[in-house]
Amino acid sequence: MQNILDAMSVLRTLCRSSAEQLLRPFSTKSLPTLTLFTKDPCPLCDEAKEVLEPLKHRFVLQQVDISLPENKLWWDRYKWDIPVFHLNGQFLMKHRVNLGLLEKLLQDIEKQQT
C-alpha cells in the first residue's frame, strides 16, 4: 500500500490527465462498457475501432459477433446497420463513430464517478 501511495505522490507532479491514465489500474471505479456489434468481415467495424483508439483507455470494448447463432436477436436487429455501438447497454450510434458524442458521454460518466 505504501508503494502505491509513494507512486501517487510522484505522479501528482505529472500532468493531471497523464497521472489519471497511469493510476487507472489502481482505481476502484469501473470503466464503462462500449459494446460493438459486428461480424466478420466488417471493414467499417475495423475502421471504427481505429477511430476509437485514442479513447480506448477510458472504456472496456466488448465485441458481439452478430453472425453467431446465439446472437440471432442482434442479427435480426442490426444486420444492415453494423457497426452499432451501445454504451453501458444503451444504444449510442451506428455506421460511424461520433467521437464528440462518445467523448461527452464518457466525461459525464467520469464526473459521476468522482
Coordinates of N, CA and C in Angstrom, one line a residue:
M1 N 0.8 -1.2 0.0 CA 0.0 0.0 0.0 C 0.9 1.3 0.0
Q2 N 2.0 1.2 0.8 CA 2.9 2.4 0.8 C 3.5 2.7 -0.5
N3 N 3.8 1.6 -1.3 CA 4.3 1.8 -2.6 C 3.3 2.5 -3.5
I4 N 2.1 2.2 -3.4 CA 1.1 2.8 -4.2 C 1.0 4.3 -3.8
L5 N 1.0 4.6 -2.5 CA 0.9 6.0 -2.1 C 2.1 6.8 -2.5
D6 N 3.3 6.1 -2.5 CA 4.5 6.8 -3.0 C 4.4 7.1 -4.5
A7 N 3.9 6.1 -5.2 CA 3.8 6.3 -6.7 C 2.8 7.4 -6.9
M8 N 1.7 7.5 -6.2 CA 0.7 8.6 -6.4 C 1.3 9.9 -6.1
S9 N 2.2 10.0 -5.1 CA 2.8 11.3 -4.7 C 3.7 11.7 -5.9
V10 N 4.5 10.8 -6.5 CA 5.3 11.2 -7.6 C 4.5 11.6 -8.8
L11 N 3.4 10.9 -9.0 CA 2.6 11.2 -10.2 C 1.8 12.5 -10.1
R12 N 1.6 13.0 -8.9 CA 1.0 14.3 -8.8 C 1.7 15.4 -9.5
T13 N 3.0 15.2 -9.6 CA 3.8 16.2 -10.3 C 3.7 16.2 -11.8
L14 N 3.1 15.1 -12.3 CA 2.8 15.0 -13.8 C 1.6 15.7 -14.1
C15 N 1.4 15.8 -15.4 CA 0.1 16.3 -16.0 C -1.0 15.5 -15.4
R16 N -2.1 16.2 -15.1 CA -3.3 15.6 -14.4 C -3.8 14.4 -15.3
S17 N -4.0 14.6 -16.6 CA -4.5 13.6 -17.4 C -3.6 12.4 -17.5
S18 N -2.3 12.6 -17.6 CA -1.3 11.5 -17.6 C -1.3 10.8 -16.3
A19 N -1.4 11.5 -15.2 CA -1.5 10.8 -13.9 C -2.7 9.9 -13.8
E20 N -3.8 10.5 -14.3 CA -5.1 9.7 -14.2 C -4.9 8.4 -15.0
Q21 N -4.3 8.5 -16.2 CA -4.2 7.3 -17.0 C -3.3 6.3 -16.4
L22 N -2.2 6.8 -15.7 CA -1.3 5.8 -15.1 C -1.9 5.2 -13.8
L23 N -2.7 5.9 -13.1 CA -3.3 5.4 -11.9 C -4.5 4.6 -12.1
R24 N -5.1 4.6 -13.3 CA -6.3 3.9 -13.6 C -6.3 2.5 -13.1
P25 N -5.2 1.7 -13.3 CA -5.2 0.3 -12.8 C -5.4 0.2 -11.3
F26 N -5.1 1.3 -10.5 CA -5.3 1.2 -9.1 C -6.7 1.8 -8.6
S27 N -7.5 2.2 -9.6 CA -8.7 2.8 -9.3 C -9.8 1.8 -9.0
T28 N -10.7 2.1 -8.0 CA -11.8 1.2 -7.7 C -13.0 1.4 -8.6
K29 N -12.9 2.5 -9.4 CA -14.0 2.8 -10.3 C -14.0 1.9 -11.5
S30 N -15.1 1.5 -12.0 CA -15.1 0.6 -13.1 C -15.3 1.4 -14.4
L31 N -14.7 1.0 -15.5 CA -14.8 1.6 -16.7 C -16.1 1.3 -17.4
P32 N -16.7 2.3 -18.1 CA -17.9 2.0 -18.9 C -17.6 0.9 -20.0
T33 N -18.7 0.2 -20.4 CA -18.6 -0.8 -21.4 C -19.1 -0.3 -22.7
L34 N -18.3 -0.3 -23.7 CA -18.7 0.1 -25.1 C -18.8 -1.2 -25.9
T35 N -20.0 -1.5 -26.3 CA -20.3 -2.8 -27.0 C -20.3 -2.5 -28.5
L36 N -19.5 -3.2 -29.2 CA -19.5 -3.1 -30.7 C -20.2 -4.4 -31.3
F37 N -21.3 -4.1 -32.0 CA -22.0 -5.2 -32.7 C -21.4 -5.3 -34.1
T38 N -20.8 -6.4 -34.4 CA -20.0 -6.6 -35.6 C -20.2 -8.0 -36.2
K39 N -19.6 -8.2 -37.3 CA -19.5 -9.6 -37.9 C -18.1 -9.6 -38.6
D40 N -17.8 -10.8 -39.1 CA -16.5 -10.9 -39.9 C -16.8 -11.4 -41.3
P41 N -16.4 -10.7 -42.3 CA -15.6 -9.4 -42.2 C -16.5 -8.2 -42.1
C42 N -15.9 -7.1 -41.6 CA -16.6 -5.8 -41.5 C -15.6 -4.7 -41.5
P43 N -15.3 -4.3 -42.7 CA -14.3 -3.2 -42.9 C -14.7 -1.9 -42.1
L44 N -16.0 -1.6 -42.1 CA -16.5 -0.4 -41.4 C -16.2 -0.5 -39.9
C45 N -16.4 -1.8 -39.4 CA -16.1 -2.0 -38.0 C -14.6 -1.9 -37.7
D46 N -13.8 -2.4 -38.6 CA -12.3 -2.2 -38.4 C -11.9 -0.7 -38.4
E47 N -12.5 0.0 -39.3 CA -12.3 1.5 -39.3 C -12.8 2.1 -38.0
A48 N -13.9 1.7 -37.6 CA -14.4 2.3 -36.3 C -13.5 2.0 -35.1
K49 N -13.0 0.8 -35.1 CA -12.0 0.5 -34.0 C -10.8 1.4 -34.0
E50 N -10.3 1.7 -35.2 CA -9.2 2.6 -35.4 C -9.5 4.0 -34.9
V51 N -10.7 4.5 -35.2 CA -11.1 5.8 -34.8 C -11.2 5.8 -33.2
L52 N -11.6 4.7 -32.6 CA -11.7 4.7 -31.1 C -10.4 4.6 -30.4
E53 N -9.4 4.3 -31.1 CA -8.1 4.0 -30.5 C -7.6 5.1 -29.5
P54 N -7.8 6.4 -29.7 CA -7.3 7.4 -28.7 C -8.1 7.4 -27.4
L55 N -9.3 6.8 -27.4 CA -10.1 6.8 -26.2 C -10.2 5.4 -25.5
K56 N -9.5 4.5 -26.1 CA -9.6 3.1 -25.6 C -9.3 2.8 -24.2
H57 N -8.5 3.7 -23.5 CA -8.2 3.6 -22.1 C -9.3 4.0 -21.2
R58 N -10.4 4.6 -21.8 CA -11.5 5.1 -21.0 C -12.7 4.2 -21.0
F59 N -12.7 3.1 -21.7 CA -13.8 2.1 -21.7 C -13.3 0.7 -21.9
V60 N -14.1 -0.2 -21.7 CA -13.9 -1.6 -22.0 C -14.7 -1.9 -23.3
L61 N -14.0 -2.4 -24.3 CA -14.6 -2.7 -25.6 C -15.0 -4.1 -25.6
Q62 N -16.3 -4.3 -25.7 CA -16.9 -5.7 -25.8 C -17.4 -5.8 -27.2
Q63 N -17.0 -6.9 -27.9 CA -17.5 -7.1 -29.3 C -18.5 -8.3 -29.3
V64 N -19.5 -8.1 -30.0 CA -20.6 -9.1 -30.2 C -20.7 -9.4 -31.7
D65 N -20.3 -10.7 -32.0 CA -20.4 -11.1 -33.4 C -21.9 -11.5 -33.7
I66 N -22.6 -10.7 -34.4 CA -24.0 -10.9 -34.6 C -24.3 -12.1 -35.6
S67 N -23.2 -12.6 -36.2 CA -23.4 -13.7 -37.1 C -23.5 -15.1 -36.4
L68 N -23.1 -15.1 -35.1 CA -23.2 -16.4 -34.4 C -24.6 -16.7 -34.0
P69 N -24.9 -18.0 -34.0 CA -26.3 -18.4 -33.8 C -26.9 -17.9 -32.5
E70 N -26.1 -17.8 -31.4 CA -26.6 -17.4 -30.2 C -26.9 -15.9 -30.1
N71 N -26.5 -15.2 -31.2 CA -26.8 -13.7 -31.3 C -27.8 -13.4 -32.4
K72 N -28.7 -14.3 -32.6 CA -29.7 -14.1 -33.7 C -30.6 -12.9 -33.5
L73 N -30.9 -12.6 -32.2 CA -31.7 -11.4 -31.9 C -30.9 -10.1 -32.5
W74 N -29.6 -10.0 -32.2 CA -28.8 -8.9 -32.7 C -28.7 -8.9 -34.2
W75 N -28.6 -10.1 -34.8 CA -28.6 -10.2 -36.2 C -29.8 -9.6 -36.8
D76 N -31.0 -10.0 -36.3 CA -32.2 -9.5 -36.8 C -32.4 -8.0 -36.7
R77 N -31.8 -7.5 -35.6 CA -31.9 -6.1 -35.3 C -30.9 -5.2 -36.1
Y78 N -29.7 -5.7 -36.3 CA -28.6 -4.9 -36.8 C -27.9 -5.3 -38.0
K79 N -28.4 -6.4 -38.7 CA -27.7 -6.9 -39.9 C -27.4 -5.9 -41.0
W80 N -28.1 -4.9 -41.1 CA -27.9 -3.9 -42.1 C -27.3 -2.6 -41.6
D81 N -27.0 -2.6 -40.3 CA -26.5 -1.3 -39.7 C -25.1 -1.3 -39.0
I82 N -24.5 -2.5 -39.0 CA -23.2 -2.5 -38.3 C -22.2 -1.6 -39.0
P83 N -21.2 -1.0 -38.2 CA -21.1 -1.2 -36.8 C -22.2 -0.5 -36.0
V84 N -22.6 -1.1 -34.9 CA -23.5 -0.4 -34.0 C -22.8 -0.5 -32.6
F85 N -23.0 0.6 -31.9 CA -22.4 0.7 -30.6 C -23.4 1.0 -29.5
H86 N -23.3 0.3 -28.4 CA -24.0 0.6 -27.1 C -23.0 1.0 -26.1
L87 N -23.4 2.0 -25.2 CA -22.6 2.4 -24.1 C -23.3 2.0 -22.8
N88 N -22.7 1.1 -22.1 CA -23.4 0.6 -20.8 C -24.8 0.1 -21.1
G89 N -24.9 -0.7 -22.2 CA -26.2 -1.3 -22.5 C -27.2 -0.5 -23.3
Q90 N -26.9 0.8 -23.5 CA -27.8 1.7 -24.2 C -27.3 2.0 -25.6
F91 N -28.2 2.0 -26.6 CA -27.8 2.4 -27.9 C -27.1 3.7 -27.9
L92 N -26.0 3.8 -28.7 CA -25.2 5.0 -28.7 C -25.1 5.6 -30.2
M93 N -24.7 4.7 -31.1 CA -24.5 5.2 -32.5 C -24.4 4.0 -33.4
K94 N -24.5 4.3 -34.7 CA -24.4 3.2 -35.7 C -23.7 3.8 -37.0
H95 N -23.1 2.9 -37.8 CA -22.5 3.2 -39.1 C -21.1 3.8 -38.9
R96 N -21.0 4.9 -38.2 CA -19.7 5.6 -38.0 C -19.6 6.0 -36.5
V97 N -18.4 6.2 -36.1 CA -18.1 6.6 -34.7 C -18.3 8.2 -34.7
N98 N -19.1 8.6 -33.7 CA -19.2 10.0 -33.4 C -18.4 10.3 -32.2
L99 N -17.1 10.7 -32.4 CA -16.2 10.9 -31.3 C -16.6 12.0 -30.3
G100 N -17.2 13.0 -30.8 CA -17.7 14.1 -30.0 C -18.8 13.6 -29.0
L101 N -19.7 12.8 -29.5 CA -20.8 12.3 -28.6 C -20.2 11.3 -27.6
L102 N -19.3 10.4 -28.1 CA -18.7 9.5 -27.1 C -17.9 10.2 -26.1
E103 N -17.1 11.2 -26.5 CA -16.3 11.9 -25.5 C -17.2 12.6 -24.4
K104 N -18.3 13.2 -24.9 CA -19.2 13.9 -23.9 C -19.8 12.9 -22.9
L105 N -20.2 11.7 -23.4 CA -20.8 10.7 -22.6 C -19.8 10.1 -21.6
L106 N -18.6 9.9 -22.1 CA -17.5 9.4 -21.2 C -17.2 10.4 -20.1
Q107 N -17.1 11.7 -20.5 CA -16.9 12.7 -19.5 C -18.0 12.7 -18.4
D108 N -19.2 12.6 -18.9 CA -20.4 12.6 -17.9 C -20.3 11.4 -17.0
I109 N -19.9 10.3 -17.5 CA -19.7 9.1 -16.6 C -18.6 9.3 -15.6
E110 N -17.5 9.8 -16.1 CA -16.3 10.0 -15.3 C -16.6 11.0 -14.2
K111 N -17.4 12.1 -14.5 CA -17.8 13.1 -13.5 C -18.7 12.5 -12.4
Q112 N -19.6 11.6 -12.8 CA -20.5 10.9 -11.9 C -19.7 10.0 -10.9
Q113 N -18.6 9.5 -11.3 CA -17.8 8.6 -10.5 C -16.9 9.3 -9.5
T114 N -16.7 10.6 -9.7 CA -15.8 11.4 -8.8 C -16.6 11.9 -7.6

